[in-house]
Coordinates of C-alpha atoms in Angstrom, one line a residue:
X54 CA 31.5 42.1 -14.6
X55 CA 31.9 38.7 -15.5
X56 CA 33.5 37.7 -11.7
X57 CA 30.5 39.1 -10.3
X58 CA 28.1 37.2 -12.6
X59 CA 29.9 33.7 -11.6
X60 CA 29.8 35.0 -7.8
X61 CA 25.7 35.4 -8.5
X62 CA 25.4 32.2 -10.0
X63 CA 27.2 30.6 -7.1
X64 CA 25.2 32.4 -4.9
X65 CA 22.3 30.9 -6.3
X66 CA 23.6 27.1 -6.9
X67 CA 24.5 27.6 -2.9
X68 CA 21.1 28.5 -1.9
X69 CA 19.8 26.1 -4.1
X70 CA 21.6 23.5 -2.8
X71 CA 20.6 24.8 0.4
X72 CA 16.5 24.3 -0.2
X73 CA 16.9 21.1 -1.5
X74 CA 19.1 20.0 1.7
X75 CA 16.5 21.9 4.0
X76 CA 13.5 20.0 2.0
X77 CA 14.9 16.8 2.4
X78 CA 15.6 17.1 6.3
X79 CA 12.4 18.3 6.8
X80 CA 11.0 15.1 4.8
X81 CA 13.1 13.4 7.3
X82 CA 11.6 15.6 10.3
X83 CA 8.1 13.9 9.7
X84 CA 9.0 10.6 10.6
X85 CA 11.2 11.6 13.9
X86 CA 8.4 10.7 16.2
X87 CA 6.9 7.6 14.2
X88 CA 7.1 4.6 16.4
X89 CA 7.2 1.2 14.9
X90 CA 4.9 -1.4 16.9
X91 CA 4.5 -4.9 17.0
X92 CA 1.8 -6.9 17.3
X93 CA 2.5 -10.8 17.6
X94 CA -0.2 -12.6 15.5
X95 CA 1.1 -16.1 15.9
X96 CA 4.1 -17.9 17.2
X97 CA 6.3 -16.8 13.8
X98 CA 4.4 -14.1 12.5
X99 CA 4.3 -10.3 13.5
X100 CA 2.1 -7.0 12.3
X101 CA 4.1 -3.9 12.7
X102 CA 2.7 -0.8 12.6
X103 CA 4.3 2.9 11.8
X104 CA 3.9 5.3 8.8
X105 CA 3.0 4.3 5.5
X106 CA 1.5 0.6 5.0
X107 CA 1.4 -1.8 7.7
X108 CA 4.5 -4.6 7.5
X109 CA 3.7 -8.4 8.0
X110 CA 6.9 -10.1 9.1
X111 CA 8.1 -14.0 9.5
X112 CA 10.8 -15.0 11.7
X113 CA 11.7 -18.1 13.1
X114 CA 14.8 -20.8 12.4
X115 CA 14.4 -20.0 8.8
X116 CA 15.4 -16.3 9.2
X117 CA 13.2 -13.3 8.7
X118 CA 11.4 -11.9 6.0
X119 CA 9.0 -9.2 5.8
X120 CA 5.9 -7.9 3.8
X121 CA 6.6 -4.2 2.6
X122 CA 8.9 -1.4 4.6
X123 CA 7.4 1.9 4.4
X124 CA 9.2 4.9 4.0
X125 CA 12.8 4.9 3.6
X126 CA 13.5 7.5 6.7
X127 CA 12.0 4.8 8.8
X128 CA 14.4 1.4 7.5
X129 CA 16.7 2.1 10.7
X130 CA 13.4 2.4 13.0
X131 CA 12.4 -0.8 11.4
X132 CA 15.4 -2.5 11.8
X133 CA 15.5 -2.1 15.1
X134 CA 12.0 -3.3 15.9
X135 CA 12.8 -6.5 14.2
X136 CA 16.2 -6.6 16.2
X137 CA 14.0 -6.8 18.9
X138 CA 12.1 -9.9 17.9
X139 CA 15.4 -11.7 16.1
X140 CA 18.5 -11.0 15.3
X141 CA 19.5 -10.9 11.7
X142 CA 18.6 -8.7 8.2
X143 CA 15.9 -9.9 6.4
X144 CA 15.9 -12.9 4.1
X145 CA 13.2 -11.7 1.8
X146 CA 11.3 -8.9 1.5
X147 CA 7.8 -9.4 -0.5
X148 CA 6.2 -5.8 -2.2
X149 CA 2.5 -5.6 -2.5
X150 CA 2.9 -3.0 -5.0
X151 CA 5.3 -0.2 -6.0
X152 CA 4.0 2.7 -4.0
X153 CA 6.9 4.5 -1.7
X154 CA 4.7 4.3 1.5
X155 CA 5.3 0.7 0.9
X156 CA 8.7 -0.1 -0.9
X157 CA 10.4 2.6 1.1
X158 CA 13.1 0.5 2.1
X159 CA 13.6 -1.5 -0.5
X160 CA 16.8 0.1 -0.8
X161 CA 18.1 -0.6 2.4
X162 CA 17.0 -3.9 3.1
X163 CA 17.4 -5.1 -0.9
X164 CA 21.5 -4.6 0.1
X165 CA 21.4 -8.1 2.1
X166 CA 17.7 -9.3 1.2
X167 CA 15.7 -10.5 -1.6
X168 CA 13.6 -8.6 -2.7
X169 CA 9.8 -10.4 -4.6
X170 CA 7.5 -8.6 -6.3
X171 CA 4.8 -9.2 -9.4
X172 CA 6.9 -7.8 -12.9
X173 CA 4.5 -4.5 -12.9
X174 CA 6.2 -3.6 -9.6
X175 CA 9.7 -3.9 -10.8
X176 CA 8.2 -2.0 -14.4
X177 CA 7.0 0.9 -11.7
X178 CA 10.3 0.9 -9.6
X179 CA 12.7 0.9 -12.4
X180 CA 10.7 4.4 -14.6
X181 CA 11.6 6.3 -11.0
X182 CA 14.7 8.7 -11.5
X183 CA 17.8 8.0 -9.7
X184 CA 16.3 4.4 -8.0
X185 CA 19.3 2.2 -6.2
X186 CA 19.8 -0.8 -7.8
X187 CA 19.2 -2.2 -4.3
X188 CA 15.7 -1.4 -3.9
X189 CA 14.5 -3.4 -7.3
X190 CA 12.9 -6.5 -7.1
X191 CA 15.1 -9.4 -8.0
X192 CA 12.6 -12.2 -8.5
X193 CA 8.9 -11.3 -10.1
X194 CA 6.5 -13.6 -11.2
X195 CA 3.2 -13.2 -13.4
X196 CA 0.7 -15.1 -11.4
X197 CA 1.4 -16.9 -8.5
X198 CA 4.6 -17.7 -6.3
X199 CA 5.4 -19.6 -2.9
X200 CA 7.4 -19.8 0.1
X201 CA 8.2 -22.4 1.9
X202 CA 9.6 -20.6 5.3
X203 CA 9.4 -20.5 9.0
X204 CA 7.2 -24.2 9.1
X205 CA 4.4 -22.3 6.9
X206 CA 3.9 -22.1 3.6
X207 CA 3.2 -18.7 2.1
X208 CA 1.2 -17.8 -1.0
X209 CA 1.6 -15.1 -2.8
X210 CA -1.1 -14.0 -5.0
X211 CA -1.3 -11.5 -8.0
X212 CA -5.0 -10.2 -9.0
X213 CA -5.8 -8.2 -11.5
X214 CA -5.8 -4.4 -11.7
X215 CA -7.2 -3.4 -8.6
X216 CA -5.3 -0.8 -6.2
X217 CA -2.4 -0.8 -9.2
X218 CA -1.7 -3.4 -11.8
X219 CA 0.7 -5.0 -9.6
X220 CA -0.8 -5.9 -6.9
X221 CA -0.4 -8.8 -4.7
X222 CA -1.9 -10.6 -1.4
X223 CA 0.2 -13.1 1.1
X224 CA -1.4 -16.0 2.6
X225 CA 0.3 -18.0 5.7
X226 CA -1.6 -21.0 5.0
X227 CA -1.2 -23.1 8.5
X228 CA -1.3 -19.8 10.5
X229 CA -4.4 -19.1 8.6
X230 CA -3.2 -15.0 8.2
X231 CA -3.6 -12.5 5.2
X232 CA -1.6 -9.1 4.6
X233 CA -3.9 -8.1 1.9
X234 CA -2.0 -4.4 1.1
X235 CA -3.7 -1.5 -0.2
X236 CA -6.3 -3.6 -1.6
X237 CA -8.0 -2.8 2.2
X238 CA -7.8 0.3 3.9
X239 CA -9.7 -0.6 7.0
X240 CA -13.1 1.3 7.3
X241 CA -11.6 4.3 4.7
X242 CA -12.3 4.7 1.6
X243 CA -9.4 3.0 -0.4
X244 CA -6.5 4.5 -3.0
X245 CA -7.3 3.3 -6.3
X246 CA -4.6 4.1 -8.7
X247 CA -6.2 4.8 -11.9
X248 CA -2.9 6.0 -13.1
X249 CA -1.1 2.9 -12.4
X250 CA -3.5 0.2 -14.1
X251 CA -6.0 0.9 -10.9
X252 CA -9.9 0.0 -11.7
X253 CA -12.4 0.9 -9.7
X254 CA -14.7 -2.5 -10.3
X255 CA -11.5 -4.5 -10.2
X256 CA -10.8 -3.6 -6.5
X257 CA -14.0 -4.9 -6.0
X258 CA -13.4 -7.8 -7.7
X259 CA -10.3 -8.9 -5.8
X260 CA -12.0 -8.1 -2.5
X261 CA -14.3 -10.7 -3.1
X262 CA -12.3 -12.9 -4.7
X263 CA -10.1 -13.0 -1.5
X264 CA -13.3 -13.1 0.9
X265 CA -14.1 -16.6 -0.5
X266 CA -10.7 -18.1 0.8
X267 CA -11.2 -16.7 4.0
X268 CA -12.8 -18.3 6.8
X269 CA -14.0 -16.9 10.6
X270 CA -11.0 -17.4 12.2
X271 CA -8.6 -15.3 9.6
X272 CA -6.0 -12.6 10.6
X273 CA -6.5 -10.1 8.2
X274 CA -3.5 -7.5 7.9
X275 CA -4.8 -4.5 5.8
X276 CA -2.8 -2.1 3.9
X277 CA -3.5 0.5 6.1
X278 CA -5.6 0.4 9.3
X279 CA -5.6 -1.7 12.3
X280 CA -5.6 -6.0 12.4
X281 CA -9.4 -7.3 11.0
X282 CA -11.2 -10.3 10.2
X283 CA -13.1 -11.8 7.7
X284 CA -16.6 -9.9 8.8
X285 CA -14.6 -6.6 8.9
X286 CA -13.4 -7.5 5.3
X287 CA -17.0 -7.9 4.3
X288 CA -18.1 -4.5 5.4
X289 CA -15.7 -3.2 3.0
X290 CA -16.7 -4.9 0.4
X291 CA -20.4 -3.7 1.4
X292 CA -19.3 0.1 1.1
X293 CA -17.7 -1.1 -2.3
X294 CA -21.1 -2.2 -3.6
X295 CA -22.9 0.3 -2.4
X296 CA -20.7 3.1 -3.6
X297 CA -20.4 1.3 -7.3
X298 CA -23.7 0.9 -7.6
X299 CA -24.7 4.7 -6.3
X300 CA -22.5 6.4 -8.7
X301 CA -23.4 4.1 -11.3
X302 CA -27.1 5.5 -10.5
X303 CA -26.0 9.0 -10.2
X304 CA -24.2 8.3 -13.7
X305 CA -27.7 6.8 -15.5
X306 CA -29.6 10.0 -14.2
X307 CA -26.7 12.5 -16.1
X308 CA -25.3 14.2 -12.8
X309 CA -22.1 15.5 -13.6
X310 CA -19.1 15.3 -11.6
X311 CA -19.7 18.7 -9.5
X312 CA -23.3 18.0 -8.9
X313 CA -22.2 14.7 -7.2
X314 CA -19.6 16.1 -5.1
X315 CA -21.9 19.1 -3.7
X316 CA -24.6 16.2 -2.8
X317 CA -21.7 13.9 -1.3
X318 CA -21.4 10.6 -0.1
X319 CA -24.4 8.2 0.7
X320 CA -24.6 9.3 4.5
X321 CA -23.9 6.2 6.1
X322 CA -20.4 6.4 4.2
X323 CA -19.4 10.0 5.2
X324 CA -17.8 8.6 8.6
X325 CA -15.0 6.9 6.0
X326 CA -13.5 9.9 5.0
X327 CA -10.0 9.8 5.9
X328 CA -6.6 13.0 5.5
X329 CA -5.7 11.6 2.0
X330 CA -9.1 10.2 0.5
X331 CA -12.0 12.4 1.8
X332 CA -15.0 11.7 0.4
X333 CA -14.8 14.4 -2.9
X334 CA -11.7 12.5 -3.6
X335 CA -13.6 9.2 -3.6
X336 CA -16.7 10.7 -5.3
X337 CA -13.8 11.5 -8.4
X338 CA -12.3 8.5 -8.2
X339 CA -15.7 6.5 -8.9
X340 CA -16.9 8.9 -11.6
X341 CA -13.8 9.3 -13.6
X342 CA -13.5 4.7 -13.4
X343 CA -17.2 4.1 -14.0
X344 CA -18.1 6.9 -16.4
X345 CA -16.0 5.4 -19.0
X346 CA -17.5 1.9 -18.7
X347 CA -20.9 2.7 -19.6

């Protein structure tokens, strides 16, 4: 009796082993057909495109270093895309924030780079189970930090709570480029992670506190969607307004959260609903932020 009770249980650590190597190829699956491209912005600096948030990447005589690396199942797809424009691992590797669509790679490119991020970032990254050791940030700052690297300065900027409570913009100052991450989602409604330190009204905030450095002629880099400019930036911050100051209305007249949601979007808005923030998850988003603040 007892044999056959161990033979069940291995049974059952087998099959269980089993799911949990079946899940994790089929996580891998999803990203077999992603493509990485590139888009040259300038003579040093590069936009590269794939799953997860979009990468901004230096390279010249100074080396290479790169703004976020998506998902990890994509580091060697990466790495080869950069292969093609230089030779060499990267020499830094800057997160925006601490989401895995963005620090993906940390872990794989942390083993020879350096890896920069603001100290809620490394805070988020070190709570996850079982997290390499490689794929922490190794220098944070509070505010501001810069690099001197490739003939171009870069700035990196840390707001306040906006997408998370770690986020961070990058500003080539002679090429006159931003990378912005998730704090623009290019004609979408954004992710604001109320979880992580998010605020509705702080997003905003930082949207316009970036629009003031920015001039005609900007590359703007968003988190997610394709290459902008300062105009394109603006209509965001337009459907930020607009959809503050809606709810805040639909809010002073008492409308609860489902009574909102079956009315929907302001119509010119319903075209930037998007796979993973359709316009009921926006709608929740601004209530649950700006319902507390009254």
């Amino acid at each position: 009796m007892k044999l056959r009770f161990q033979r069940h249980i291995i049974g059952l650590s087998t099959l269980a082993l089993l799911a949990l190597t079946q899940t994790a190829a089929m996580a891998d699956d999803k990203f077999n057909d992603v493509t990485i491209k590139s888009k040259k912005l300038d003579n040093n600096t590069y936009m590269f495109v794939g799953a997860g948030g979009n990468i901004g990447v230096s390279a010249g005589s100074d080396g290479i270093l790169i703004i976020d690396d998506q998902y990890a199942p994509l580091a060697d797809k990466i790495t080869a895309a950069l292969n093609q424009i230089q030779p060499g691992a990267p020499k830094y590797i800057v997160n925006t924030h601490y989401h895995a669509d963005h620090t993906g790679g940390n872990a794989h490119f942390g083993e020879q780079g350096t890896i920069l991020a603001h100290h809620n970032v490394l805070k988020r990254l070190q709570a996850q189970n079982k997290i390499a050791s490689s794929a922490l940030p190794v220098i944070t700052y509070g505010d501001n930090i810069s690099i001197h690297f490739n003939q171009d300065t870069l700035e990196i900027i840390h707001l306040g709570p906006g997408h998370t409570d770690g986020d961070s913009v990058v500003i080539w100052q002679k090429a006159n480029i931003i990378h912005m991450g998730d704090l623009y989602f290019k004609d979408r409604f954004p992710y604001i992670d109320l979880d992580a330190g998010g605020s509705v009204t702080g997003y905003r905030e930082n949207v316009s506190l970036i629009l003031d450095r920015l001039d005609n002629k900007t590359k703007v880099i968003p988190g997610h969607g394709d290459l902008a400019d300062k105009n394109a930036l603006f209509k965001f911050k337009h459907m930020l307004d607009d959809s503050i100051n809606w709810m805040r209305g639909e809010i002073e007249l008492g409308h609860d959260l489902a009574s909102i949601k079956k009315q929907g979007v302001p119509e010119k808005y319903a075209d930037w609903s998007w796979e993973f923030i359709t316009a009921d998850k926006w709608i929740e988003t601004l209530y649950q932020d700006l319902s507390t603040q009254r």
